Tab-separated table of C-alpha atoms in Angstrom:
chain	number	residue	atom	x	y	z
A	10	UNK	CA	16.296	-56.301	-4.248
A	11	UNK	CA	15.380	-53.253	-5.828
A	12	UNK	CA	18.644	-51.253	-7.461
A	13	UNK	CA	19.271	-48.075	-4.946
A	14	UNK	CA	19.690	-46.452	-8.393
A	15	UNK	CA	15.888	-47.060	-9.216
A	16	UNK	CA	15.072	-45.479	-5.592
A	17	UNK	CA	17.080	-42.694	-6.018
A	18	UNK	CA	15.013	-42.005	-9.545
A	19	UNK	CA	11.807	-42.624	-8.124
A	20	UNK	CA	12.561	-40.251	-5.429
A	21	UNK	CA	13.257	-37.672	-7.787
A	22	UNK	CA	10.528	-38.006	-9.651
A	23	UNK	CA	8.230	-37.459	-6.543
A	24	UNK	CA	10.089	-35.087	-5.528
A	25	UNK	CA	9.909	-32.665	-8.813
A	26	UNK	CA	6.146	-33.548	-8.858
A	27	UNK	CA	5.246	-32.040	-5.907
A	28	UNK	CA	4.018	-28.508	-6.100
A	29	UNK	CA	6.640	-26.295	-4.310
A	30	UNK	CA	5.382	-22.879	-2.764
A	31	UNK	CA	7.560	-20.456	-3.931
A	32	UNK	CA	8.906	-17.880	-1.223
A	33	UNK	CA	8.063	-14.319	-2.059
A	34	UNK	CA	11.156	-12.113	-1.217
A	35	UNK	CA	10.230	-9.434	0.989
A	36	UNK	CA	11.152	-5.815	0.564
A	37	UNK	CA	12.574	-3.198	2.497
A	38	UNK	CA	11.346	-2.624	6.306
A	39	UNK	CA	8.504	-0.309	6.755
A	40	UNK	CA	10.971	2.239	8.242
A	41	UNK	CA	12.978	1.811	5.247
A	42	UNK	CA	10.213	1.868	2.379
A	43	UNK	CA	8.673	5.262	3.951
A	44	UNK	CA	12.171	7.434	4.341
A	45	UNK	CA	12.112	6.266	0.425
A	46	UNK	CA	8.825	7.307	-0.230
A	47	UNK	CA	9.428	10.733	1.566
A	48	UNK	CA	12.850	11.130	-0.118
A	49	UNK	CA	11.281	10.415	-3.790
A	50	UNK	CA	8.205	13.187	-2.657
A	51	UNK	CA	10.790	15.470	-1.934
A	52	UNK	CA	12.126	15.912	-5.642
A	53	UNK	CA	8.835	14.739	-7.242
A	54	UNK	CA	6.339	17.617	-5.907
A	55	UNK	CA	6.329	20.970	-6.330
A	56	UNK	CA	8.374	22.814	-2.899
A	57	UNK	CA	4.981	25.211	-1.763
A	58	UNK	CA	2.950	21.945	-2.035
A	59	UNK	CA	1.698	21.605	1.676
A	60	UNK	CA	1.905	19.496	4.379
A	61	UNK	CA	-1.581	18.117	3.919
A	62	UNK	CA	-0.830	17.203	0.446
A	63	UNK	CA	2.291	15.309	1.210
A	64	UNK	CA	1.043	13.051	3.539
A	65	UNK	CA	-1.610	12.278	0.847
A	66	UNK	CA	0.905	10.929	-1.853
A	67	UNK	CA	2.742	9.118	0.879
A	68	UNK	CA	-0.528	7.074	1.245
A	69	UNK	CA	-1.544	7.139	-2.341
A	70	UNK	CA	2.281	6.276	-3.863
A	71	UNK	CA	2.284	3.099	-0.765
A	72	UNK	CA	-1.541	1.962	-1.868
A	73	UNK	CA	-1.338	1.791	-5.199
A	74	UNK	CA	-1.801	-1.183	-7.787
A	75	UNK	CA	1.204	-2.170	-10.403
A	76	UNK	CA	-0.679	0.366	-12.873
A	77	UNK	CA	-1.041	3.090	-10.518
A	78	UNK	CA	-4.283	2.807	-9.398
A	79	UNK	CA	-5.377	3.667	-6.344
A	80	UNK	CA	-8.201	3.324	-3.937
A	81	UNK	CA	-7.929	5.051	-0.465
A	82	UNK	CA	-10.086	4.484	2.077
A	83	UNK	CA	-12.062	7.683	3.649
A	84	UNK	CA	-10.967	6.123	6.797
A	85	UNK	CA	-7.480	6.827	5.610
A	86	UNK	CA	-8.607	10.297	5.478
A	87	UNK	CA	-10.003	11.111	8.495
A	88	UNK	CA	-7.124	9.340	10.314
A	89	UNK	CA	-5.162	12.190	8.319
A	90	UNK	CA	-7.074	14.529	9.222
A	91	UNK	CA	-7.769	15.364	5.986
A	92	UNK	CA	-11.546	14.388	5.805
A	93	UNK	CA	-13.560	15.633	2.408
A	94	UNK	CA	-11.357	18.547	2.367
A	95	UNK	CA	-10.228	18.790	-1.415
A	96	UNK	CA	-7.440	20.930	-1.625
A	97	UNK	CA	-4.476	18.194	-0.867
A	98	UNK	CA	-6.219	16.313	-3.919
A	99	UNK	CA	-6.209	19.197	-5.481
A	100	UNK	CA	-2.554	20.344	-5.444
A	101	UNK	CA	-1.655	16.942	-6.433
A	102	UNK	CA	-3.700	17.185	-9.257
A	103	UNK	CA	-1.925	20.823	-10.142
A	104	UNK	CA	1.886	18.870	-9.562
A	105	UNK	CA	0.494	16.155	-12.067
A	106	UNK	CA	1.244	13.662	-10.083
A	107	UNK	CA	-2.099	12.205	-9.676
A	108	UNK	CA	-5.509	12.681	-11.294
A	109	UNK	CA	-8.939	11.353	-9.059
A	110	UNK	CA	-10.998	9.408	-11.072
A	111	UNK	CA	-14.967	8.044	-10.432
A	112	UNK	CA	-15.965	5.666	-8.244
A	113	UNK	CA	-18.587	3.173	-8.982
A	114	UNK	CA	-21.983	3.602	-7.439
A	115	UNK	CA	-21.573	1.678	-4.744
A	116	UNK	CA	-18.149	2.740	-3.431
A	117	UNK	CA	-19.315	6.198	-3.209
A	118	UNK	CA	-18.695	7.978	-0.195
A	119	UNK	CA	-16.473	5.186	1.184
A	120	UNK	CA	-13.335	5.539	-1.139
A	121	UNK	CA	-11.787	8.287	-3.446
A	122	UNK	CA	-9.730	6.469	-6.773
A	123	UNK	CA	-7.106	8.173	-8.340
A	124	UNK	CA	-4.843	7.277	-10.581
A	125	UNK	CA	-0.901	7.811	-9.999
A	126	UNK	CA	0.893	9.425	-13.379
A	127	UNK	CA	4.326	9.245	-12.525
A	128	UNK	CA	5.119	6.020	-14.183
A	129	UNK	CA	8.260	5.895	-12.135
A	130	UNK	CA	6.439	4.155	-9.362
A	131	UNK	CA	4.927	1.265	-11.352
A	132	UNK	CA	5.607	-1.977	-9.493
A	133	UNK	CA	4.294	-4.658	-8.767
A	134	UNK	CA	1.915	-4.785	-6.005
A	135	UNK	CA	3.409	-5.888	-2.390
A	136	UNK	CA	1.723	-6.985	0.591
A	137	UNK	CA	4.504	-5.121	2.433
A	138	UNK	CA	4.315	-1.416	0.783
A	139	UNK	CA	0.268	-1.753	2.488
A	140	UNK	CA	2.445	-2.667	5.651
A	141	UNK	CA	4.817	0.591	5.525
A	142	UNK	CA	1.340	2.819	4.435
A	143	UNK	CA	-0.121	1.670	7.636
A	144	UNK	CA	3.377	2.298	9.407
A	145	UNK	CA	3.209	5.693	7.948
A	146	UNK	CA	-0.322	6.049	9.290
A	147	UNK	CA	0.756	5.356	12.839
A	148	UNK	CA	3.897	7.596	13.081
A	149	UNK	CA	1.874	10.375	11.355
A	150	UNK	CA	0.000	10.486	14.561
A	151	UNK	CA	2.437	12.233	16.280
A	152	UNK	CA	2.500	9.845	19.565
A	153	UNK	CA	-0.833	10.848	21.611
A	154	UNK	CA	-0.747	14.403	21.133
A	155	UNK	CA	-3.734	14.110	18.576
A	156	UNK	CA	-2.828	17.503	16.847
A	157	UNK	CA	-4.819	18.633	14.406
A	158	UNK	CA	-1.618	20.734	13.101
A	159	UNK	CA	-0.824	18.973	9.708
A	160	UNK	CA	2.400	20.220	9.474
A	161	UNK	CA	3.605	19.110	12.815
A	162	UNK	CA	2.039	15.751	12.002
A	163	UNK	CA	4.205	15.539	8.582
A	164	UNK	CA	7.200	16.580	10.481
A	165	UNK	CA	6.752	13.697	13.354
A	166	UNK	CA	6.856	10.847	10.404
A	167	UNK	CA	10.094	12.482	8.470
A	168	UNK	CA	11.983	12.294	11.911
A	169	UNK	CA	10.070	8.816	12.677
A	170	UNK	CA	11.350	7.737	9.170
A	171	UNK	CA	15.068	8.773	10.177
A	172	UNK	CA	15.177	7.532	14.121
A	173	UNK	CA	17.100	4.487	14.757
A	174	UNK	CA	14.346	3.200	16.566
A	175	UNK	CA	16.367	0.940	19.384
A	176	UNK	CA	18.108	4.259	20.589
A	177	UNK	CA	15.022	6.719	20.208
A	178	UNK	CA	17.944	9.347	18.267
A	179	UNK	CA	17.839	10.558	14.938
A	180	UNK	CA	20.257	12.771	12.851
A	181	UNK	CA	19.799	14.097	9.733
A	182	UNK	CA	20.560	16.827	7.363
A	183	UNK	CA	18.300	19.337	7.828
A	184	UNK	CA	17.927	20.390	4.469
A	185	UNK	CA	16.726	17.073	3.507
A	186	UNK	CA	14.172	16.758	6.482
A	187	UNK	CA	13.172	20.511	5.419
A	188	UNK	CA	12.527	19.278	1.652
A	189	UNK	CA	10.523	16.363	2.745
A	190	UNK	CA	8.214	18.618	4.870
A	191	UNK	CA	8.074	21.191	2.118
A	192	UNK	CA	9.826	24.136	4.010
A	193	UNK	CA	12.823	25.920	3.937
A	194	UNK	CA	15.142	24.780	7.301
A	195	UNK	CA	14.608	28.722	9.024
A	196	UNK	CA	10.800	27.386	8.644
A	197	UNK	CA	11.748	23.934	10.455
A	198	UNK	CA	12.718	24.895	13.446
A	199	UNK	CA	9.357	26.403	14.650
A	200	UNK	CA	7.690	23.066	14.044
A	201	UNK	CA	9.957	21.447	15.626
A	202	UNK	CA	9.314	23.889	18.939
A	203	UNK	CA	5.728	22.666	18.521
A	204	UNK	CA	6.522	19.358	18.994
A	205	UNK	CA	7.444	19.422	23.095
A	206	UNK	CA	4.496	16.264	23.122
A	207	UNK	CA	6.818	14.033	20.934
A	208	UNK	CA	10.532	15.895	21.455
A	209	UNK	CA	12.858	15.568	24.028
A	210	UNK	CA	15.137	17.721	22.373
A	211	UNK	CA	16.903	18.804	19.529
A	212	UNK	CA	19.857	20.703	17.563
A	213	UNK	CA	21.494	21.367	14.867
A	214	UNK	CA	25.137	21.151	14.585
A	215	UNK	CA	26.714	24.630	13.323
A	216	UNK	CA	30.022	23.105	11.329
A	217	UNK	CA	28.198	20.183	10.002
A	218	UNK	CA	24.606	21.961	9.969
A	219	UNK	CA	22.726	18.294	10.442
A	220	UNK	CA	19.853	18.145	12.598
A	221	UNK	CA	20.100	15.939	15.998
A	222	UNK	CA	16.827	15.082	17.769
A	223	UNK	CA	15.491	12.546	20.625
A	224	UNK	CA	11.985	11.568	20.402
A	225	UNK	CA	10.337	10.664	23.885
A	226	UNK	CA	9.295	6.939	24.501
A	227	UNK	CA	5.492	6.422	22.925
A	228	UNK	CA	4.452	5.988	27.073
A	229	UNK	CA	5.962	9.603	28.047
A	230	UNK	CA	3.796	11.242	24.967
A	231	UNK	CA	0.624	9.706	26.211
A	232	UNK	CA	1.404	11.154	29.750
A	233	UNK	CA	2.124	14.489	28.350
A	234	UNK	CA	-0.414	14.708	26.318
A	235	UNK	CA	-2.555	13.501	29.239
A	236	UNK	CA	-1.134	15.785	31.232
A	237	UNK	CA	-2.235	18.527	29.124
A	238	UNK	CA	-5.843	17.630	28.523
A	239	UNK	CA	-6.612	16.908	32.050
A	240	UNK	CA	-8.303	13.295	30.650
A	241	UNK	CA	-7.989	10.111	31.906
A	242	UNK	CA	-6.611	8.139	29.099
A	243	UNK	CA	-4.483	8.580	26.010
A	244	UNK	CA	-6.408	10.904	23.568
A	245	UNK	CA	-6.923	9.070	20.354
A	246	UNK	CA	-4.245	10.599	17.246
């Protein structure tokens, strides 16, 4: 008979040689990661720097390398709506928070680089920030309305950020969703107005001052905004 003693070493020793995959803790929830990113924005840029702009460093600060490096997509762009136009680069570039650097010959045309200066945001790479930029991307969209209006389209992902998303409802202070869309909360509420694709309603509270809101269900925008083009399916955002 072998000693159980001699087993139980010998099954260690297997044990400790085997190559063990080590599970890679995963962040915060998309949701989560962009109200963050918004609420960082807010303090870090400039207040007149526009809505264009801001949904730029959303993508940028989510798509960046652990040195700050950045290579977004002109796919990214056009989904922004933002196509070759240069000015959001450019304000960044004003704020310091970013400074676009040359491509490589072949890239050209299908990427922009940039590198990220505040060193604030230096981490290390996570497949799940890539997750919450694409997250951002979506809500960004503003449902099916497919607006070209920037502004409204920066304003749809601050309240998407803040919406508990199993009720549809959303409260805030509306200071803070004014910083993180770079207005002042008088200039708010017409943007929200503009917003009847993606809005059921909303309202601020006069003792508190916080900002209520119900966002319709993703199926009711796509009617609505059917509705208003006269098209047969759900215009792309």
């Amino acid at each position: 008979m072998v000693p159980e003693t001699s087993l139980r070493a010998a099954v260690t020793s297997s044990d400790s040689a085997a190559p063990r995959r080590k599970r890679r803790p995963r962040g915060p929830g998309d949701q989560i990661r962009v109200r963050e990113m918004l609420s960082y924005l807010a303090a870090a840029l400039p207040i007149h720097t526009g809505a264009g702009a801001r949904l730029l460093a959303v993508q940028c600060a989510l798509r960046m390398d652990s040195q700050g490096r950045v290579r977004l997509p002109t796919g990214v762009l056009r989904s922004l709506r933002l196509g070759r136009d240069p000015l959001p680069w450019s304000e960044l570039e004003q704020a310091r928070w970013l400074r676009r650097t040359p491509t490589t010959p072949g890239s050209a045309g299908r990427v922009v680089v940039a590198q990220i200066l505040d060193e604030m945001l230096f981490a290390p790479a996570r497949p799940d920030r890539r997750s919450a930029a694409d997250w951002a991307l979506r809500m960004a969209k503003s449902g099916c309305a497919g607006t070209d209006d920037l502004l409204v389209r920066l304003t749809a992902l601050c309240l998407a950020a803040h919406t508990d998303p199993s009720a549809g409802r959303g409260c805030a202070e509306t200071d803070r969703i004014a910083r993180e869309c770079g207005l002042v909360p008088t200039a708010l509420f017409p943007v929200l107005d503009r917003m009847a694709a993606s809005l059921v309603s909303w309202s601020v509270a006069l003792a508190s001052g916080d900002l209520s809101w119900e966002l319709l269900p993703k199926g009711d925008q796509c009617q609505q905004a059917v509705g208003r083009s006269g098209g047969g399916g759900c215009p792309e955002g």
